[in-house]
Each structure stands twice: as structure tokens, then as C-alpha cells.
Amino acid sequence: MSYTDKVDFIHGLDLCERFFFEIVKPLLDEYYPLLEYAACRLGPGSDVLGFDSEQSRDHDWGPKFDLLMNDESLIEELNLFLQEHLRNKTIDGYSTQFEIFGEPNGQNVFINVLPNDHQENTSHAIRLMTIKTFFHQYLNWSIDENEPTIEDWLTFPSQHLATIVRGRVFYQTKQIDLEKIRIRLNFYPNDVWFYLIGCLWQRIGQEEHLMGRAGQANDELGSTLIANRLVRDIMRLVFLLERQYYPYAKWFGTAFRKWTNNGPKLESYLRQIQLASTWQEREKSFNFVYEQLAILTKEILFDGQGDLVTSTSLFHNRPFQVINGGSIGAMIFSKIQNSFIEQLPKIGSTDLFTDSTDVLFPEMRFKLKKIFE
């Protein structure tokens, strides 16, 4: 299905918000005036992060949102009500109806149908559930707990936290506490933050000299691979230093450029590292980036004071310039006051030590939490 030349593209968050206020809210006000709920667009979807484009419209995109409640007793009734009243509705040229398509991996995706298409077997895509169910399904976390535990913070996927914080709540009634929950998840507690930044500097320290050593051994392919691992950790470090969650791979670079202040300043140097043909060229750009990051770390975490070295130096007596990331990490770990975090292995969150997409699945969290017990 294509919308080409049929309807103008509009960013999903704006479309969904208009859908709620112009069509759904008037219906709820008239027929369910006492309903307590929140209307929002959280969870999966490029539109939730504001990165959707015309390409995004091919699946799981269109006029839809989450209708979250505290009471589940009306969910089935509301679903049937919306099914009946939204059948022939459109918003900004888009149908409010979707077809469900089963993918080979067993997952279902919603495909928005064109307004004039046959719609007998279609449905709306408003997700109705309790707030408790939403956070249980998406984070495998109970909102009844006072605060997330340290093990929770270290196993929450940064991608999921980003979509919760950066998604949009269109409307909520007085008895709904969705915004309070989002505030609880706004960013890591300080000691978890220190721990993650320290782990990233330690990761850099463990591999920074290997990029040059592989190149010296005439392995430019291996040197480039190590360099790209370091680039990713540098980018993660910038996100964290600026108190930003980072998204998963598809939008990682885009968010680095758009969400952080230092991303645009460092991007050209990071690209030079990736495009360089020799390890010496890579090292020259790395030196600049490392020193900028060390200065930034010193300013943010140490108020510009202390013994944190912000210039590169030779790795022992070998001809490789490094920032000694492990030493910086050790200084950051010394700021941690929580005794439980102090004794944790210096591996960081699950985002840092695994690349598996399946780790994003909520059911994996309870298994992964055992690593930190």
C-alpha cells in the first residue's frame, strides 16, 4: 500500500494527537464522560521518537494511540464502542482503520488502509489497557513499586526508556498518574549514572590501544572494527553525560545528532575515524575526541576540578596515543556512594555488554537481573 500523491505526510505524533482531540475525545466526552484515562503515544514506533518519515507509513504507523486506564472493567466495551464509531472516520486524509498482517516471526503488524479501501475486516488501532499492564508488558516492571531497583535500572533497555520519556501524553484526567510514573523514569539515579559512565570509560580504556596495535600489524580491517566499537562507546558516553537515553541501532546516529549538544560537534571527527584508511589517521581524530570527552567529563562530574587528565599520552612505551580511559573510569567509580553498586562487576547495563535484539524483550529482564544480584 502506498500513499504517494494521495495524502501529505504528517509526523505520526501530530497525526495521533489530532486523531484523539478531533475524533476520539469528543466521543468519549459524550458517551463516557466519567471515564478516567490517559491518551498517549508511548512504546514502540519510530514516530514515538519523532523520527518517522514517509517510509514509516508501510506498517505500524497511522492514527492510533494508547488509551490507558486504572480500571480494566470497561476495556472490552470501549473496544467495541470505538470499533463501531470509528469505522468510516478519517483524519487529515488518513483512514482510522487498519489491517492486521502476520509476519513470519509470529508478530502482528498494523497496516493502515486507504480511506476508500474495503474495510469490513479492519479495525481501529487504539491500544486499550491499564497503566499497570502497559508498564508490565513494555518494561516487565510493576508501577506499584515505589522506585525501580538498581537491578531494574541496569536491565531496562535504554530504547524503551527513551520511548517512554520522549513519547507524548496528549491528555489525562485528574485521577490518572501517568506523568508521575514518567517522571520516576526520567533518568538514572546519580549512582547508577556514575556507574554507567565509569563502565564506558573503562571499556574505552580496555580497547583504545588495540586499534593502533591491529593497524601496526597490517590488519586495517581489524583496526577499523575496533575503532567502530570505540566510536559507539564514545557516542553512548555523550548521551549519558548529557543525561539522555539512547535509542536502538536504527536511530542511534540520528539521535546522537539531534538529541545531544556535543553530537554535532564530534560527528565529523567520528566519521573521519570510520573513513580513515590507516590507523594513524584514525588515531589523530580519536585524540581530539578523547580529549574533548575527558574535558566534558571533568566539567560535568567534577566541576572542572581535580586530577582527571584531559590530554592523551603514549600507551606505555608503545607508539599509540591513548586517554587512559580506565584511570578516568576509576575516578568516576570513586564517586559512587551506594555500597551495592560499588561491588558490582564493571560491566554496565545490559545495553553495554550485549548486542542481542532479543534482550530488548521484557521477558528477558528477570533472567538478566540475576547477573546483578
Short mmCIF file of C-alpha atoms in Angstrom, two decimals:
data_model
loop_
_atom_site.label_atom_id
_atom_site.label_comp_id
_atom_site.label_asym_id
_atom_site.label_seq_id
_atom_site.Cartn_x
_atom_site.Cartn_y
_atom_site.Cartn_z
CA MET A 1 0.00 0.00 0.00
CA SER A 2 1.31 3.45 -0.89
CA TYR A 3 0.13 6.94 -0.04
CA THR A 4 2.15 8.52 -2.86
CA ASP A 5 0.33 11.55 -4.32
CA LYS A 6 -2.77 10.67 -2.30
CA VAL A 7 -2.16 12.34 1.04
CA ASP A 8 0.56 14.52 2.52
CA PHE A 9 2.90 13.07 5.11
CA ILE A 10 2.47 14.30 8.65
CA HIS A 11 4.57 13.20 11.59
CA GLY A 12 2.88 10.40 13.48
CA LEU A 13 2.79 12.05 16.89
CA ASP A 14 0.98 15.06 15.46
CA LEU A 15 -1.41 12.89 13.49
CA CYS A 16 -2.21 10.72 16.51
CA GLU A 17 -2.77 13.73 18.74
CA ARG A 18 -5.16 15.30 16.22
CA PHE A 19 -6.94 11.97 15.90
CA PHE A 20 -7.50 11.92 19.64
CA PHE A 21 -8.67 15.51 20.07
CA GLU A 22 -10.73 15.83 16.90
CA ILE A 23 -12.41 12.42 16.79
CA VAL A 24 -11.95 10.22 19.84
CA LYS A 25 -12.13 12.67 22.73
CA PRO A 26 -15.50 14.13 21.61
CA LEU A 27 -16.87 10.58 21.51
CA LEU A 28 -15.57 9.78 24.98
CA ASP A 29 -16.82 13.09 26.36
CA GLU A 30 -20.31 12.37 25.06
CA TYR A 31 -20.68 8.68 25.84
CA TYR A 32 -18.21 8.13 28.71
CA PRO A 33 -17.96 11.50 30.49
CA LEU A 34 -16.81 9.93 33.76
CA LEU A 35 -14.08 7.78 32.26
CA GLU A 36 -10.66 8.24 33.86
CA TYR A 37 -7.88 7.68 31.33
CA ALA A 38 -4.72 8.91 29.66
CA ALA A 39 -4.34 9.24 25.90
CA CYS A 40 -0.75 8.93 24.78
CA ARG A 41 1.66 7.56 22.22
CA LEU A 42 4.36 5.65 24.08
CA GLY A 43 6.24 2.45 23.43
CA PRO A 44 7.46 1.06 20.09
CA GLY A 45 7.44 3.11 16.91
CA SER A 46 9.73 5.49 15.06
CA ASP A 47 7.01 8.12 15.33
CA VAL A 48 7.22 7.99 19.13
CA LEU A 49 10.79 9.27 18.89
CA GLY A 50 9.87 11.81 16.22
CA PHE A 51 11.99 10.09 13.56
CA ASP A 52 9.23 8.78 11.28
CA SER A 53 9.17 9.59 7.58
CA GLU A 54 7.10 8.66 4.55
CA GLN A 55 8.82 5.25 4.60
CA SER A 56 7.42 4.62 8.09
CA ARG A 57 3.88 4.52 6.76
CA ASP A 58 4.21 0.98 5.40
CA HIS A 59 3.48 -0.63 8.79
CA ASP A 60 2.62 0.16 12.42
CA TRP A 61 2.03 3.80 11.56
CA GLY A 62 -1.11 5.89 11.32
CA PRO A 63 -3.87 7.38 13.51
CA LYS A 64 -3.50 5.36 16.69
CA PHE A 65 -2.57 5.82 20.32
CA ASP A 66 -2.71 4.21 23.74
CA LEU A 67 -5.79 4.65 25.91
CA LEU A 68 -4.57 3.78 29.40
CA MET A 69 -6.78 3.41 32.45
CA ASN A 70 -6.59 2.29 36.05
CA ASP A 71 -9.74 0.17 35.77
CA GLU A 72 -9.88 -2.69 33.28
CA SER A 73 -13.63 -3.33 33.57
CA LEU A 74 -14.58 -1.19 30.56
CA ILE A 75 -11.82 -2.23 28.17
CA GLU A 76 -13.83 -4.74 26.16
CA GLU A 77 -16.85 -2.44 25.97
CA LEU A 78 -14.72 0.52 24.90
CA ASN A 79 -13.02 -1.52 22.24
CA LEU A 80 -16.36 -2.46 20.68
CA PHE A 81 -17.59 1.12 21.02
CA LEU A 82 -14.58 2.50 19.17
CA GLN A 83 -14.80 -0.24 16.58
CA GLU A 84 -18.34 0.86 15.79
CA HIS A 85 -17.83 4.63 15.87
CA LEU A 86 -14.52 4.84 14.02
CA ARG A 87 -15.40 2.58 11.10
CA ASN A 88 -15.63 5.27 8.41
CA LYS A 89 -13.69 8.07 10.05
CA THR A 90 -10.64 9.80 8.55
CA ILE A 91 -8.20 12.35 9.92
CA ASP A 92 -6.03 14.57 7.69
CA GLY A 93 -6.73 12.22 4.79
CA TYR A 94 -5.80 9.05 6.68
CA SER A 95 -8.22 6.27 7.48
CA THR A 96 -8.61 5.32 11.11
CA GLN A 97 -8.79 1.66 10.07
CA PHE A 98 -6.03 -0.93 9.95
CA GLU A 99 -5.50 -4.44 8.68
CA ILE A 100 -3.56 -6.90 10.79
CA PHE A 101 -0.71 -8.64 8.98
CA GLY A 102 1.02 -11.67 10.48
CA GLU A 103 4.77 -11.70 9.91
CA PRO A 104 6.81 -14.92 9.53
CA ASN A 105 8.28 -14.43 13.02
CA GLY A 106 4.80 -14.67 14.52
CA GLN A 107 4.40 -10.98 15.29
CA ASN A 108 1.43 -8.97 14.05
CA VAL A 109 1.80 -5.55 12.47
CA PHE A 110 -0.89 -2.98 11.71
CA ILE A 111 -1.16 -1.65 8.18
CA ASN A 112 -3.20 1.50 7.72
CA VAL A 113 -5.72 1.12 4.88
CA LEU A 114 -6.52 3.81 2.35
CA PRO A 115 -9.78 5.70 3.11
CA ASN A 116 -11.60 4.21 0.11
CA ASP A 117 -10.43 0.63 0.58
CA HIS A 118 -12.83 -2.14 1.55
CA GLN A 119 -12.96 -2.02 5.37
CA GLU A 120 -15.16 -4.90 6.52
CA ASN A 121 -12.28 -6.81 8.09
CA THR A 122 -10.41 -3.84 9.50
CA SER A 123 -10.20 -2.41 12.99
CA HIS A 124 -9.01 0.66 14.81
CA ALA A 125 -5.51 0.54 16.31
CA ILE A 126 -6.15 2.22 19.62
CA ARG A 127 -4.50 0.12 22.28
CA LEU A 128 -6.69 -0.14 25.39
CA MET A 129 -5.17 -1.42 28.61
CA THR A 130 -4.50 -0.48 32.18
CA ILE A 131 -1.46 1.61 33.01
CA LYS A 132 -0.19 -1.26 35.12
CA THR A 133 -0.46 -3.66 32.17
CA PHE A 134 1.35 -1.26 29.83
CA PHE A 135 4.42 -0.99 32.06
CA HIS A 136 4.35 -4.69 32.82
CA GLN A 137 4.29 -5.61 29.13
CA TYR A 138 6.80 -3.00 27.99
CA LEU A 139 9.30 -2.96 30.86
CA ASN A 140 8.30 -6.03 32.89
CA TRP A 141 8.10 -3.63 35.81
CA SER A 142 5.34 -3.05 38.35
CA ILE A 143 4.25 0.55 38.88
CA ASP A 144 3.16 -0.48 42.39
CA GLU A 145 6.81 -0.49 43.44
CA ASN A 146 8.00 2.80 44.92
CA GLU A 147 11.01 3.16 42.65
CA PRO A 148 12.81 0.91 40.19
CA THR A 149 15.55 -1.12 41.86
CA ILE A 150 19.19 -0.89 40.81
CA GLU A 151 18.76 -4.21 39.02
CA ASP A 152 15.78 -2.73 37.19
CA TRP A 153 17.73 0.32 36.02
CA LEU A 154 20.58 -1.84 34.74
CA THR A 155 18.26 -4.11 32.75
CA PHE A 156 15.74 -1.60 31.40
CA PRO A 157 16.60 -1.20 27.70
CA SER A 158 17.61 2.38 27.04
CA GLN A 159 15.48 2.22 23.89
CA HIS A 160 12.37 1.54 25.95
CA LEU A 161 13.12 4.26 28.47
CA ALA A 162 13.69 6.70 25.62
CA THR A 163 10.30 5.98 24.08
CA ILE A 164 8.55 6.40 27.43
CA VAL A 165 10.27 9.71 28.17
CA ARG A 166 10.14 11.11 24.63
CA GLY A 167 6.69 9.84 23.72
CA ARG A 168 3.77 12.20 24.04
CA VAL A 169 0.91 12.25 26.52
CA PHE A 170 -1.95 14.02 24.77
CA TYR A 171 -4.35 14.18 27.68
CA GLN A 172 -5.02 12.69 31.09
CA THR A 173 -7.82 13.06 33.60
CA LYS A 174 -7.29 14.05 37.23
CA GLN A 175 -7.22 10.55 38.70
CA ILE A 176 -4.55 9.24 36.33
CA ASP A 177 -0.90 9.33 37.40
CA LEU A 178 0.87 8.53 34.12
CA GLU A 179 3.01 11.67 34.16
CA LYS A 180 4.16 10.90 37.70
CA ILE A 181 5.32 7.49 36.51
CA ARG A 182 7.17 9.04 33.58
CA ILE A 183 8.92 11.40 35.98
CA ARG A 184 10.08 8.39 38.01
CA LEU A 185 11.67 7.00 34.85
CA ASN A 186 13.03 10.33 33.60
CA PHE A 187 16.69 9.37 34.08
CA TYR A 188 19.01 7.12 36.07
CA PRO A 189 19.68 7.84 39.76
CA ASN A 190 23.06 9.51 40.27
CA ASP A 191 24.98 6.46 41.47
CA VAL A 192 23.68 4.36 38.56
CA TRP A 193 24.64 7.22 36.26
CA PHE A 194 28.18 7.34 37.67
CA TYR A 195 28.44 3.57 37.37
CA LEU A 196 27.41 3.55 33.70
CA ILE A 197 29.72 6.42 32.75
CA GLY A 198 32.58 4.77 34.63
CA CYS A 199 31.94 1.48 32.83
CA LEU A 200 32.02 3.22 29.45
CA TRP A 201 35.33 4.90 30.22
CA GLN A 202 36.67 1.54 31.37
CA ARG A 203 35.51 -0.07 28.10
CA ILE A 204 37.34 2.64 26.18
CA GLY A 205 40.46 2.04 28.28
CA GLN A 206 40.36 -1.67 27.52
CA GLU A 207 40.39 -1.23 23.74
CA GLU A 208 41.78 2.22 22.91
CA HIS A 209 45.34 0.91 22.36
CA LEU A 210 44.18 -2.11 20.34
CA MET A 211 43.07 -0.01 17.37
CA GLY A 212 46.66 1.11 16.73
CA ARG A 213 48.18 -2.27 17.54
CA ALA A 214 46.00 -4.05 14.99
CA GLY A 215 46.88 -1.44 12.38
CA GLN A 216 50.57 -1.76 13.20
CA ALA A 217 50.21 -5.48 12.49
CA ASN A 218 48.89 -4.60 9.00
CA ASP A 219 45.34 -5.50 9.97
CA GLU A 220 43.47 -2.38 8.94
CA LEU A 221 40.20 -4.32 8.79
CA GLY A 222 40.59 -5.35 12.43
CA SER A 223 41.75 -1.86 13.35
CA THR A 224 38.64 -0.36 11.75
CA LEU A 225 36.41 -2.83 13.55
CA ILE A 226 37.93 -1.90 16.92
CA ALA A 227 37.65 1.78 16.00
CA ASN A 228 33.94 1.41 15.29
CA ARG A 229 33.41 -0.29 18.65
CA LEU A 230 35.13 2.65 20.30
CA VAL A 231 33.06 5.14 18.29
CA ARG A 232 29.88 3.53 19.54
CA ASP A 233 31.05 3.71 23.15
CA ILE A 234 32.05 7.35 22.68
CA MET A 235 28.58 8.12 21.38
CA ARG A 236 26.97 6.29 24.30
CA LEU A 237 29.17 8.28 26.65
CA VAL A 238 27.99 11.57 25.14
CA PHE A 239 24.35 10.54 25.57
CA LEU A 240 24.92 9.64 29.21
CA LEU A 241 27.00 12.69 30.07
CA GLU A 242 24.15 14.82 28.71
CA ARG A 243 21.60 12.76 30.66
CA GLN A 244 19.94 11.31 27.60
CA TYR A 245 18.70 7.79 26.96
CA TYR A 246 19.89 6.47 23.62
CA PRO A 247 17.72 4.55 21.14
CA TYR A 248 18.50 1.29 19.40
CA ALA A 249 20.66 0.93 16.31
CA LYS A 250 18.29 2.30 13.66
CA TRP A 251 18.05 5.73 15.28
CA PHE A 252 21.27 5.76 17.29
CA GLY A 253 23.18 8.07 14.95
CA THR A 254 20.17 10.27 14.24
CA ALA A 255 19.51 10.79 17.94
CA PHE A 256 23.20 11.48 18.56
CA ARG A 257 22.97 14.34 16.11
CA LYS A 258 19.57 15.66 17.19
CA TRP A 259 19.31 15.00 20.92
CA THR A 260 22.78 15.91 22.18
CA ASN A 261 24.66 19.20 22.21
CA ASN A 262 28.04 17.59 21.63
CA GLY A 263 26.99 15.12 18.95
CA PRO A 264 27.07 17.64 16.08
CA LYS A 265 30.45 18.92 17.31
CA LEU A 266 32.02 15.45 17.30
CA GLU A 267 30.25 13.80 14.37
CA SER A 268 32.70 14.89 11.68
CA TYR A 269 35.65 13.55 13.70
CA LEU A 270 33.89 10.25 14.29
CA ARG A 271 33.18 9.95 10.56
CA GLN A 272 36.84 10.65 9.82
CA ILE A 273 37.71 7.76 12.11
CA GLN A 274 35.34 5.46 10.23
CA LEU A 275 36.53 6.55 6.79
CA ALA A 276 40.27 6.68 7.51
CA SER A 277 42.44 4.21 5.58
CA THR A 278 45.24 3.95 8.16
CA TRP A 279 45.37 3.58 11.92
CA GLN A 280 47.49 6.73 12.22
CA GLU A 281 44.70 8.79 10.62
CA ARG A 282 42.17 7.24 12.97
CA GLU A 283 44.35 7.94 15.97
CA LYS A 284 44.63 11.63 15.11
CA SER A 285 40.83 12.05 15.18
CA PHE A 286 40.50 9.83 18.24
CA ASN A 287 42.95 12.04 20.13
CA PHE A 288 40.80 15.11 19.59
CA VAL A 289 37.58 13.29 20.54
CA TYR A 290 39.10 11.66 23.64
CA GLU A 291 40.39 14.98 24.93
CA GLN A 292 37.03 16.68 24.36
CA LEU A 293 35.23 13.87 26.18
CA ALA A 294 37.68 13.97 29.07
CA ILE A 295 37.18 17.73 29.42
CA LEU A 296 33.40 17.26 29.28
CA THR A 297 33.54 14.50 31.91
CA LYS A 298 35.66 16.65 34.19
CA GLU A 299 33.31 19.61 33.85
CA ILE A 300 30.09 17.64 34.37
CA LEU A 301 31.13 15.19 37.06
CA PHE A 302 33.94 17.05 38.86
CA ASP A 303 33.00 20.71 38.33
CA GLY A 304 36.19 21.13 36.33
CA GLN A 305 38.33 20.36 39.41
CA GLY A 306 40.60 17.50 40.39
CA ASP A 307 43.28 15.33 38.85
CA LEU A 308 41.40 13.94 35.85
CA VAL A 309 43.87 14.12 32.95
CA THR A 310 42.35 15.55 29.79
CA SER A 311 45.20 15.03 27.32
CA THR A 312 46.33 11.89 25.54
CA SER A 313 49.70 10.24 26.13
CA LEU A 314 51.69 7.25 24.94
CA PHE A 315 50.49 3.80 25.90
CA HIS A 316 53.46 2.63 27.99
CA ASN A 317 56.41 2.77 25.59
CA ARG A 318 54.42 1.86 22.53
CA PRO A 319 53.69 4.35 19.74
CA PHE A 320 49.95 4.64 20.45
CA GLN A 321 48.27 7.71 21.90
CA VAL A 322 45.56 6.95 24.48
CA ILE A 323 43.47 8.83 27.04
CA ASN A 324 43.83 6.08 29.70
CA GLY A 325 40.10 5.54 29.94
CA GLY A 326 40.49 3.01 32.73
CA SER A 327 42.01 5.66 35.00
CA ILE A 328 39.14 8.04 34.26
CA GLY A 329 36.67 5.25 34.97
CA ALA A 330 38.31 4.53 38.33
CA MET A 331 37.97 8.17 39.34
CA ILE A 332 34.27 8.12 38.47
CA PHE A 333 33.68 4.87 40.36
CA SER A 334 35.11 6.57 43.46
CA LYS A 335 32.15 8.98 43.40
CA ILE A 336 29.64 6.15 43.92
CA GLN A 337 28.19 6.11 47.42
CA ASN A 338 25.79 3.17 47.14
CA SER A 339 27.55 0.12 48.59
CA PHE A 340 25.61 -2.32 46.39
CA ILE A 341 26.64 -0.53 43.19
CA GLU A 342 30.23 -0.25 44.44
CA GLN A 343 30.60 -4.05 44.48
CA LEU A 344 29.03 -4.68 41.07
CA PRO A 345 31.22 -6.02 38.25
CA LYS A 346 32.26 -3.16 35.99
CA ILE A 347 30.20 -4.36 33.04
CA GLY A 348 27.50 -1.69 32.94
CA SER A 349 23.89 -2.24 31.90
CA THR A 350 22.69 -4.97 29.59
CA ASP A 351 22.74 -2.39 26.77
CA LEU A 352 26.51 -2.18 27.15
CA PHE A 353 27.52 -5.82 27.29
CA THR A 354 25.13 -7.41 24.80
CA ASP A 355 24.13 -6.63 21.23
CA SER A 356 21.28 -9.10 21.03
CA THR A 357 18.00 -7.61 19.87
CA ASP A 358 16.17 -10.29 21.82
CA VAL A 359 17.47 -8.80 25.06
CA LEU A 360 15.03 -5.95 24.46
CA PHE A 361 12.15 -8.35 25.07
CA PRO A 362 10.63 -7.71 28.51
CA GLU A 363 10.55 -11.38 29.46
CA MET A 364 14.37 -11.42 29.41
CA ARG A 365 14.67 -8.85 32.18
CA PHE A 366 14.06 -11.16 35.13
CA LYS A 367 16.72 -13.53 33.85
CA LEU A 368 19.22 -10.76 33.29
CA LYS A 369 18.61 -9.23 36.71
CA LYS A 370 20.28 -12.29 38.25
CA ILE A 371 23.58 -11.06 36.85
CA PHE A 372 23.48 -8.14 39.26
CA GLU A 373 22.18 -9.93 42.34
#
